[in-house]
CSV table of C-alpha atoms and ligand atoms in Angstrom, one decimal:
chain,number,residue,atom,x,y,z
I,16,UNK,CA,0.0,0.0,0.0
I,17,UNK,CA,1.3,3.4,-0.7
I,18,UNK,CA,0.8,6.4,1.4
I,19,UNK,CA,-0.2,9.7,0.1
I,20,UNK,CA,0.9,12.6,2.2
I,21,UNK,CA,0.4,16.2,1.6
I,22,UNK,CA,2.5,18.7,3.3
I,23,UNK,CA,3.5,22.3,2.6
I,24,UNK,CA,6.9,22.7,1.1
I,25,UNK,CA,7.8,25.3,3.6
I,26,UNK,CA,6.2,25.3,6.9
I,27,UNK,CA,5.6,28.5,8.9
I,28,UNK,CA,8.4,29.6,11.1
I,29,UNK,CA,7.8,27.5,14.2
I,30,UNK,CA,9.0,29.4,17.1
I,31,UNK,CA,7.1,32.6,17.5
I,32,UNK,CA,8.7,34.3,20.5
I,33,UNK,CA,6.9,36.9,22.5
I,34,UNK,CA,8.9,38.1,25.4
I,35,UNK,CA,6.4,40.9,25.8
I,36,UNK,CA,4.2,40.9,28.9
I,37,UNK,CA,0.7,41.8,27.6
I,38,UNK,CA,0.3,45.5,26.8
I,39,UNK,CA,4.0,46.3,27.0
I,40,UNK,CA,6.2,47.7,24.2
I,41,UNK,CA,7.9,45.3,21.9
I,42,UNK,CA,11.6,44.7,22.4
I,43,UNK,CA,14.1,46.1,19.9
I,44,UNK,CA,16.4,44.0,17.6
I,45,UNK,CA,19.6,44.7,19.5
I,46,UNK,CA,18.1,43.5,22.8
I,47,UNK,CA,16.6,40.4,21.2
I,48,UNK,CA,20.1,39.5,19.8
I,49,UNK,CA,21.6,40.1,23.2
I,50,UNK,CA,19.1,37.9,24.8
I,51,UNK,CA,18.8,35.1,22.2
I,52,UNK,CA,22.4,35.1,20.8
I,53,UNK,CA,20.8,33.5,17.8
I,54,UNK,CA,22.9,31.0,15.8
I,55,UNK,CA,20.1,30.6,13.3
I,56,UNK,CA,18.6,33.4,11.2
I,57,UNK,CA,16.4,35.6,13.3
I,58,UNK,CA,13.5,37.1,11.3
I,59,UNK,CA,12.4,40.4,12.8
I,60,UNK,CA,9.0,41.9,12.0
I,61,UNK,CA,8.2,45.5,12.8
I,62,UNK,CA,4.4,45.6,13.0
I,63,UNK,CA,4.4,49.4,13.7
I,64,UNK,CA,6.4,50.1,10.5
I,65,UNK,CA,4.0,48.0,8.4
I,66,UNK,CA,0.9,49.4,10.0
I,67,UNK,CA,2.1,53.0,9.3
I,68,UNK,CA,3.0,52.2,5.7
I,69,UNK,CA,-0.4,50.6,5.2
I,70,UNK,CA,-2.2,53.5,6.8
I,71,UNK,CA,-0.4,56.0,4.6
I,72,UNK,CA,-1.2,54.1,1.4
I,73,UNK,CA,-4.9,53.7,2.4
I,74,UNK,CA,-5.0,57.4,3.2
I,75,UNK,CA,-3.4,58.6,-0.1
I,76,UNK,CA,-4.8,56.2,-2.6
I,77,UNK,CA,-8.0,57.3,-4.2
I,78,UNK,CA,-9.7,53.9,-4.1
I,79,UNK,CA,-9.7,50.4,-2.5
I,80,UNK,CA,-6.3,49.0,-1.3
I,81,UNK,CA,-5.8,45.3,-1.7
I,82,UNK,CA,-2.7,43.9,0.0
I,83,UNK,CA,-0.8,41.4,-2.3
I,84,UNK,CA,-0.5,38.5,0.2
I,85,UNK,CA,2.3,36.7,-1.7
I,86,UNK,CA,4.7,39.4,-0.8
I,87,UNK,CA,4.7,38.3,2.9
I,88,UNK,CA,1.9,36.0,4.2
I,89,UNK,CA,3.2,35.8,7.8
I,90,UNK,CA,0.2,36.2,10.1
I,91,UNK,CA,1.9,38.9,12.1
I,92,UNK,CA,2.4,40.9,8.9
I,93,UNK,CA,-1.2,40.4,7.8
I,94,UNK,CA,-2.4,41.6,11.2
I,95,UNK,CA,-0.2,44.7,10.9
I,96,UNK,CA,-1.6,45.4,7.4
I,97,UNK,CA,-5.1,45.0,8.8
I,98,UNK,CA,-4.2,47.3,11.7
I,99,UNK,CA,-3.2,49.9,9.1
I,100,UNK,CA,-6.7,49.9,7.7
I,101,UNK,CA,-6.4,47.4,4.8
I,102,UNK,CA,-9.6,45.3,4.4
I,103,UNK,CA,-9.0,43.8,0.9
I,104,UNK,CA,-6.6,41.1,0.1
I,105,UNK,CA,-5.2,40.1,-3.3
I,106,UNK,CA,-4.6,36.3,-3.1
I,107,UNK,CA,-3.1,34.1,-5.8
I,108,UNK,CA,-3.6,30.6,-4.3
I,109,UNK,CA,-6.2,28.8,-2.3
I,110,UNK,CA,-3.8,28.5,0.6
I,111,UNK,CA,-3.5,32.3,0.7
I,112,UNK,CA,-7.3,32.6,0.4
I,113,UNK,CA,-7.9,30.2,3.4
I,114,UNK,CA,-5.2,31.8,5.5
I,115,UNK,CA,-6.7,35.3,5.1
I,116,UNK,CA,-10.3,34.0,5.6
I,117,UNK,CA,-9.2,32.3,8.8
I,118,UNK,CA,-7.5,35.4,10.2
I,119,UNK,CA,-10.1,37.9,9.1
I,120,UNK,CA,-13.6,36.6,8.6
I,121,UNK,CA,-14.7,40.0,7.4
I,122,UNK,CA,-12.0,40.5,4.8
I,123,UNK,CA,-12.8,41.0,1.1
I,124,UNK,CA,-10.7,38.5,-0.7
I,125,UNK,CA,-9.9,38.8,-4.5
I,126,UNK,CA,-8.4,36.0,-6.5
I,127,UNK,CA,-6.0,37.9,-8.7
I,128,UNK,CA,-3.9,35.2,-10.4
I,129,UNK,CA,-4.7,34.9,-14.1
I,130,UNK,CA,-4.3,31.1,-14.1
I,131,UNK,CA,-6.1,29.1,-11.4
I,132,UNK,CA,-6.8,25.5,-10.8
I,133,UNK,CA,-10.5,24.5,-11.1
I,134,UNK,CA,-10.4,23.2,-7.5
I,135,UNK,CA,-9.1,26.6,-6.3
I,136,UNK,CA,-11.8,28.5,-8.1
I,137,UNK,CA,-14.5,26.2,-6.7
I,138,UNK,CA,-13.2,26.3,-3.1
I,139,UNK,CA,-12.7,30.1,-3.2
I,140,UNK,CA,-16.2,30.6,-4.5
I,141,UNK,CA,-18.1,28.1,-2.4
I,142,UNK,CA,-16.2,28.0,0.8
I,143,UNK,CA,-14.5,31.4,1.1
I,144,UNK,CA,-16.9,33.9,-0.3
I,145,UNK,CA,-14.5,35.0,-3.0
I,146,UNK,CA,-16.3,36.7,-5.9
I,147,UNK,CA,-13.6,38.5,-7.9
I,148,UNK,CA,-11.3,36.7,-10.3
I,149,UNK,CA,-8.7,38.0,-12.7
I,150,UNK,CA,-8.2,36.4,-16.2
I,151,UNK,CA,-6.2,37.1,-19.3
I,152,UNK,CA,-7.5,34.4,-21.7
I,153,UNK,CA,-10.8,33.1,-23.1
I,154,UNK,CA,-10.0,29.6,-21.7
I,155,UNK,CA,-9.7,31.0,-18.2
I,156,UNK,CA,-13.0,32.8,-18.6
I,157,UNK,CA,-14.6,29.6,-19.7
I,158,UNK,CA,-13.0,27.7,-16.7
I,159,UNK,CA,-14.4,30.3,-14.2
I,160,UNK,CA,-17.8,30.3,-15.8
I,161,UNK,CA,-18.0,26.5,-15.6
I,162,UNK,CA,-16.8,26.2,-12.0
I,163,UNK,CA,-19.2,28.8,-10.7
I,164,UNK,CA,-22.1,27.1,-12.5
I,165,UNK,CA,-22.1,23.8,-10.7
I,166,UNK,CA,-25.2,23.0,-8.6
I,167,UNK,CA,-23.4,23.9,-5.3
I,168,UNK,CA,-22.0,27.1,-6.8
I,169,UNK,CA,-25.3,28.2,-8.3
I,170,UNK,CA,-27.0,27.8,-4.9
I,171,UNK,CA,-25.0,30.9,-3.8
I,172,UNK,CA,-26.9,33.0,-6.3
I,173,UNK,CA,-24.0,35.4,-6.8
I,174,UNK,CA,-22.4,37.1,-9.8
I,175,UNK,CA,-18.7,37.1,-10.3
I,176,UNK,CA,-16.5,40.2,-10.5
I,177,UNK,CA,-14.3,39.6,-13.6
I,178,UNK,CA,-11.0,41.5,-14.1
I,179,UNK,CA,-9.2,41.4,-17.4
I,180,UNK,CA,-5.4,41.6,-16.9
I,181,UNK,CA,-3.9,43.8,-19.6
I,182,UNK,CA,-0.3,43.2,-20.7
I,183,UNK,CA,1.9,46.3,-20.7
I,184,UNK,CA,4.9,47.3,-22.8
I,185,UNK,CA,8.2,47.3,-21.0
I,186,UNK,CA,8.4,49.8,-18.1
I,187,UNK,CA,11.2,50.8,-15.8
I,188,UNK,CA,10.5,48.2,-13.2
I,189,UNK,CA,13.1,46.0,-11.6
I,190,UNK,CA,10.9,43.0,-12.3
I,191,UNK,CA,8.7,42.7,-15.4
I,192,UNK,CA,5.4,41.1,-14.8
I,193,UNK,CA,3.9,41.4,-18.3
I,194,UNK,CA,5.9,38.7,-20.0
I,195,UNK,CA,4.2,35.9,-18.2
I,196,UNK,CA,0.7,37.4,-17.7
I,197,UNK,CA,-1.6,39.8,-19.4
I,198,UNK,CA,-3.7,39.9,-22.6
I,199,UNK,CA,-2.6,41.9,-25.5
I,200,UNK,CA,-4.8,44.9,-26.5
I,201,UNK,CA,-7.1,43.1,-29.0
I,202,UNK,CA,-7.5,40.1,-26.7
I,203,UNK,CA,-8.3,42.3,-23.7
I,204,UNK,CA,-10.9,44.2,-25.8
I,205,UNK,CA,-12.5,40.8,-26.8
I,206,UNK,CA,-12.4,39.6,-23.2
I,207,UNK,CA,-14.1,42.7,-21.9
I,208,UNK,CA,-16.9,42.2,-24.3
I,209,UNK,CA,-17.2,38.5,-23.6
I,210,UNK,CA,-17.1,38.9,-19.8
I,211,UNK,CA,-19.5,41.9,-19.5
I,212,UNK,CA,-22.8,39.9,-19.9
I,213,UNK,CA,-21.8,37.4,-17.1
I,214,UNK,CA,-20.0,39.8,-14.8
I,215,UNK,CA,-21.7,41.5,-11.8
I,216,UNK,CA,-18.6,43.7,-11.8
I,217,UNK,CA,-16.2,44.2,-14.7
I,218,UNK,CA,-12.6,45.5,-14.3
I,219,UNK,CA,-9.4,46.1,-16.1
I,220,UNK,CA,-6.2,45.2,-14.2
I,221,UNK,CA,-2.6,45.7,-15.0
I,222,UNK,CA,0.8,45.4,-13.2
I,223,UNK,CA,3.6,47.8,-14.2
I,224,UNK,CA,6.2,45.4,-12.7
I,225,UNK,CA,7.6,45.2,-9.2
I,226,UNK,CA,9.8,48.0,-7.8
I,227,UNK,CA,8.8,50.4,-10.6
I,228,UNK,CA,10.7,53.6,-10.0
I,229,UNK,CA,8.8,55.7,-12.6
I,230,UNK,CA,5.4,57.2,-11.8
I,231,UNK,CA,4.8,57.7,-15.6
I,232,UNK,CA,4.5,53.9,-16.0
I,233,UNK,CA,1.1,54.1,-14.3
I,234,UNK,CA,0.1,57.0,-16.5
I,235,UNK,CA,0.9,55.1,-19.7
I,236,UNK,CA,-0.8,52.0,-18.3
I,237,UNK,CA,-3.9,53.9,-17.3
I,238,UNK,CA,-4.3,55.5,-20.7
I,239,UNK,CA,-3.9,52.0,-22.4
I,240,UNK,CA,-6.6,50.7,-20.1
I,241,UNK,CA,-8.8,53.6,-21.1
I,242,UNK,CA,-8.3,52.9,-24.8
I,243,UNK,CA,-9.2,49.3,-24.3
I,244,UNK,CA,-12.4,50.2,-22.4
I,245,UNK,CA,-13.4,52.6,-25.2
I,246,UNK,CA,-12.6,50.1,-27.9
I,247,UNK,CA,-14.6,47.4,-26.1
I,248,UNK,CA,-17.6,49.8,-25.8
I,249,UNK,CA,-18.9,48.2,-22.6
I,250,UNK,CA,-19.4,49.5,-19.1
I,251,UNK,CA,-16.4,48.9,-16.9
I,252,UNK,CA,-16.7,49.3,-13.1
I,253,UNK,CA,-13.1,49.1,-11.8
I,254,UNK,CA,-9.6,49.9,-13.0
I,255,UNK,CA,-7.1,48.0,-10.8
I,256,UNK,CA,-3.7,49.7,-11.1
I,257,UNK,CA,-1.9,46.7,-9.5
I,258,UNK,CA,1.2,46.8,-7.4
I,259,UNK,CA,4.8,47.7,-8.2
I,260,UNK,CA,5.1,50.8,-5.9
I,261,UNK,CA,8.8,51.1,-5.0
I,262,UNK,CA,10.6,51.4,-1.7
I,263,UNK,CA,14.1,52.5,-0.9
I,264,UNK,CA,17.2,50.3,-1.1
I,265,UNK,CA,20.8,51.5,-0.7
I,266,UNK,CA,21.1,52.2,-4.4
I,267,UNK,CA,17.5,53.0,-5.2
I,268,UNK,CA,15.9,56.2,-4.0
I,269,UNK,CA,12.4,56.3,-5.5
I,270,UNK,CA,10.2,59.4,-5.6
I,271,UNK,CA,7.8,59.7,-2.6
I,272,UNK,CA,4.5,57.7,-2.7
I,273,UNK,CA,2.6,61.0,-3.3
I,274,UNK,CA,4.2,61.3,-6.8
I,275,UNK,CA,2.8,58.0,-7.8
I,276,UNK,CA,-0.6,58.8,-6.4
I,277,UNK,CA,-0.7,62.2,-8.1
I,278,UNK,CA,0.3,60.5,-11.4
I,279,UNK,CA,-2.5,58.0,-11.1
I,280,UNK,CA,-5.1,60.6,-10.2
I,281,UNK,CA,-4.1,62.8,-13.1
I,282,UNK,CA,-4.1,59.9,-15.6
I,283,UNK,CA,-7.5,58.7,-14.3
I,284,UNK,CA,-9.0,62.2,-14.6
I,285,UNK,CA,-7.9,62.4,-18.2
I,286,UNK,CA,-9.9,59.2,-19.0
I,287,UNK,CA,-13.1,61.1,-18.1
I,288,UNK,CA,-14.7,57.9,-16.8
I,289,UNK,CA,-15.7,59.2,-13.3
I,290,UNK,CA,-18.1,56.3,-12.6
I,291,UNK,CA,-15.1,53.9,-12.5
I,292,UNK,CA,-13.6,52.9,-9.1
I,293,UNK,CA,-9.9,52.5,-8.6
I,294,UNK,CA,-8.2,49.6,-6.9
I,295,UNK,CA,-4.5,49.1,-6.1
I,296,UNK,CA,-2.6,45.9,-5.1
I,297,UNK,CA,0.5,47.0,-3.3
I,298,UNK,CA,2.8,44.4,-1.8
I,299,UNK,CA,6.3,45.6,-1.4
I,300,UNK,CA,5.4,49.2,-0.6
I,301,UNK,CA,3.4,48.1,2.5
I,302,UNK,CA,5.8,45.6,4.1
I,303,UNK,CA,9.4,45.9,2.8
I,304,UNK,CA,10.5,48.2,5.6
I,305,UNK,CA,8.8,46.0,8.2
I,306,UNK,CA,11.1,43.0,8.0
I,307,UNK,CA,14.7,42.2,8.6
I,308,UNK,CA,16.9,39.2,9.1
I,309,UNK,CA,19.7,38.9,11.6
I,310,UNK,CA,22.4,36.6,10.4
I,311,UNK,CA,25.6,35.5,12.1
I,312,UNK,CA,29.0,35.5,10.5
I,313,UNK,CA,30.4,32.0,10.5
I,314,UNK,CA,33.7,32.7,8.7
I,315,UNK,CA,35.5,35.5,7.1
I,316,UNK,CA,37.9,35.2,4.2
I,317,UNK,CA,39.1,38.6,3.2
I,318,UNK,CA,36.1,40.5,2.0
I,319,UNK,CA,33.9,37.4,1.8
I,320,UNK,CA,31.6,36.8,4.7
I,321,UNK,CA,30.1,33.3,5.1
I,322,UNK,CA,26.8,33.9,6.9
I,323,UNK,CA,24.0,31.5,8.0
I,324,UNK,CA,21.3,32.6,5.6
I,325,UNK,CA,21.4,32.9,1.8
I,326,UNK,CA,19.7,32.8,-1.5
I,327,UNK,CA,17.8,29.7,-0.6
I,328,UNK,CA,16.7,31.4,2.6
I,329,UNK,CA,15.4,35.0,2.9
I,330,UNK,CA,18.0,36.5,0.6
I,331,UNK,CA,17.0,35.3,-2.8
I,332,UNK,CA,16.7,38.8,-4.3
I,333,UNK,CA,20.3,39.5,-3.1
I,334,UNK,CA,21.4,36.6,-5.4
I,335,UNK,CA,19.9,36.4,-8.8
I,336,UNK,CA,18.5,40.0,-8.8
I,337,UNK,CA,21.6,41.5,-7.2
I,338,UNK,CA,19.5,43.6,-4.8
I,339,UNK,CA,21.6,45.5,-2.2
I,340,UNK,CA,20.0,45.6,1.2
I,341,UNK,CA,20.9,47.9,4.1
I,342,UNK,CA,23.0,46.2,6.8
I,343,UNK,CA,24.2,47.0,10.2
I,344,UNK,CA,26.6,45.2,12.5
I,345,UNK,CA,25.5,44.0,15.9
I,346,UNK,CA,28.4,43.0,18.2
I,347,UNK,CA,29.1,42.5,21.8
I,348,UNK,CA,31.1,45.0,23.9
I,349,UNK,CA,32.7,48.2,23.0
I,350,UNK,CA,34.1,48.7,19.5
I,351,UNK,CA,36.4,51.3,18.1
I,352,UNK,CA,34.5,52.3,14.9
I,353,UNK,CA,36.6,50.7,12.2
I,354,UNK,CA,36.4,52.4,8.8
I,355,UNK,CA,33.8,51.0,6.4
I,356,UNK,CA,34.6,48.4,3.9
I,357,UNK,CA,32.7,46.5,1.1
I,358,UNK,CA,31.8,42.9,1.6
I,359,UNK,CA,30.0,40.1,-0.3
I,360,UNK,CA,28.1,37.4,1.4
I,361,UNK,CA,28.1,33.6,0.9
I,362,UNK,CA,25.1,31.7,2.1
I,363,UNK,CA,25.2,28.4,4.2
I,364,UNK,CA,24.4,25.9,1.4
I,365,UNK,CA,27.0,24.0,-0.6
I,366,UNK,CA,25.9,25.6,-3.8
I,367,UNK,CA,28.3,28.1,-5.3
I,368,UNK,CA,25.4,30.1,-6.6
I,369,UNK,CA,24.5,30.8,-3.0
I,370,UNK,CA,26.4,34.1,-3.2
I,371,UNK,CA,25.3,37.7,-2.7
I,372,UNK,CA,27.6,40.2,-4.3
I,373,UNK,CA,26.2,43.3,-2.7
I,374,UNK,CA,28.5,45.1,-2.0
I,375,UNK,CA,27.4,45.3,1.6
I,376,UNK,CA,29.1,48.1,3.6
I,377,UNK,CA,30.2,47.2,7.1
I,378,UNK,CA,32.9,48.2,9.6
I,379,UNK,CA,36.2,46.8,8.3
I,380,UNK,CA,36.8,44.7,11.5
I,381,UNK,CA,33.7,42.5,11.1
I,382,UNK,CA,34.6,39.0,12.4
I,383,UNK,CA,33.3,35.5,13.0
I,384,UNK,CA,30.6,35.5,15.6
I,385,UNK,CA,29.3,39.0,14.8
I,386,UNK,CA,25.7,39.5,13.9
I,387,UNK,CA,24.5,41.4,10.9
I,388,UNK,CA,21.0,42.8,10.5
I,389,UNK,CA,19.9,42.9,6.9
I,390,UNK,CA,17.0,45.2,6.4
I,391,UNK,CA,14.2,46.0,3.9
I,392,UNK,CA,13.4,42.3,3.7
I,393,UNK,CA,9.8,42.4,4.7
I,394,UNK,CA,8.8,41.9,1.1
I,395,UNK,CA,9.9,38.8,-0.8
I,396,UNK,CA,12.3,37.8,2.0
I,397,UNK,CA,11.1,35.3,4.6
I,398,UNK,CA,8.4,34.0,2.2
I,399,UNK,CA,11.0,32.8,-0.3
I,400,UNK,CA,12.8,30.5,2.1
I,401,UNK,CA,13.4,26.9,1.1
I,402,UNK,CA,14.5,23.8,3.1
I,403,UNK,CA,17.4,23.3,0.7
I,404,UNK,CA,20.4,21.6,2.2
I,405,UNK,CA,18.7,21.4,5.6
I,406,UNK,CA,19.2,25.1,6.4
I,407,UNK,CA,15.5,25.7,7.2
I,408,UNK,CA,15.7,26.7,10.8
I,409,UNK,CA,14.9,30.2,11.8
I,410,UNK,CA,13.2,32.2,14.5
I,411,UNK,CA,10.7,35.0,14.3
I,412,UNK,CA,10.2,37.9,16.6
I,413,UNK,CA,8.2,41.0,16.6
I,414,UNK,CA,10.2,44.2,17.4
I,415,UNK,CA,9.6,47.9,17.9
I,416,UNK,CA,12.5,49.3,15.8
I,417,UNK,CA,11.9,51.7,13.0
I,418,UNK,CA,12.7,50.7,9.4
I,419,UNK,CA,16.4,50.4,8.5
I,420,UNK,CA,15.8,52.5,5.4
I,421,UNK,CA,12.8,54.5,4.4
I,422,UNK,CA,12.0,56.6,1.3
I,423,UNK,CA,13.6,59.9,0.6
I,424,UNK,CA,14.2,62.1,3.5
I,425,UNK,CA,14.8,59.5,6.2
I,426,UNK,CA,18.2,58.6,7.5
I,427,UNK,CA,19.4,55.0,7.8
I,428,UNK,CA,19.8,53.6,11.3
I,429,UNK,CA,23.2,53.7,12.8
I,430,UNK,CA,25.5,51.2,11.1
I,431,UNK,CA,26.8,49.7,14.3
I,432,UNK,CA,24.9,48.7,17.4
I,433,UNK,CA,26.6,47.5,20.5
I,434,UNK,CA,24.8,44.8,22.4
O,502,PLP,C1,3.1,40.4,-7.0
O,502,PLP,C2,1.8,41.1,-7.3
O,502,PLP,C3,1.5,42.3,-6.7
O,502,PLP,C4,2.3,43.0,-5.7
O,502,PLP,O1,3.4,43.6,-6.4
O,502,PLP,P1,4.4,44.6,-5.6
O,502,PLP,O2,5.5,44.9,-6.6
O,502,PLP,O3,5.0,43.8,-4.4
O,502,PLP,O4,3.7,45.7,-5.1
O,502,PLP,C5,0.2,42.8,-7.0
O,502,PLP,N1,-0.6,42.2,-7.9
O,502,PLP,C6,-0.2,41.1,-8.5
O,502,PLP,C7,-1.2,40.5,-9.5
O,502,PLP,C8,1.0,40.5,-8.3
O,502,PLP,O5,1.3,39.4,-9.0
């Protein structure tokens, strides 16, 4: 007899440490490192930073704000996003849908992946109250129509919200999201016409790409969406401007969020379609500053530091995408501030691709046993961890520190903390 087991590829981080007596302030990173002396990566979540970023986005965006759950689905992060006033969630898998539904029975969940399994559509529709689905092909439209027309599904007597994902020409984003998804202009027009008669709510969605530094990308996308709507000649209820809103990294200093919001508002006004509602699906912009990982130096060879987390852990974007992240040294006792020097990191696995070139700027006397806090990892950090090579242990704490780097105008935290 064979045994069929299902288990998640990556379990949640197991040990959730709260050293906080009820009602008291969260500890800071330095004191956690001092207490725990962690020899495994220590994932630090800053709920206050996330809640403030969410609050600012909700305040400044002229429509509904959907948090893109894939960016960081950690329950503590979701709770902080909720705390900041976000009530809509952009989910891409049934696991994300059920996680959000379990945490927030009152949340509005939107299934915004253009290619879904039939089982996921059914379960979302029947069990989780999901009504909105994105699509970029006639086959997906057909699939959704079939799955919400089963006897069980029909009993709900609801109409779907259907969103046509429009592909965009190349933008200035760090990560392009229009190669894999999105209907070309003619297909989008045809899909709008085909979906209108069966949709309770009809939308156009796009994504300019992640970490998009140029507000004009949204202007161009908005006007393309407007052209598609006019060409289709049907009533459209929502334009979903997607995610992609950038945050600061050591070598990227994006314009403030207000510049993006102003650009979107102006482009929307030019469409002269005032009955249309706007949605946005930010991920990175809400949570990047709210996460960091404290790693320990296991060996130093010249300017190469062998650390206990890497590209198969939370630092994937520091590898293939060559992202630079802010760093600071955490070390015991008094230090004479050595001059800064540039380092690259090697992760713990045996794979020679497990390398992060940086450069990461740290005091020149960094040594084995020191800890390094790597910041701006709240987005696409912890959630990318794998169990490769057995390096899957980690701890998670919630802390009170401010972000290590914020958008223009803020200073980085001190580069050296004594613990
Ligand atoms: C990833 C993703 C987002 C979030 O993108 P960010 O760049 O993190 O803001 C939003 N919508 C969709 C459909 C996505 O795939």
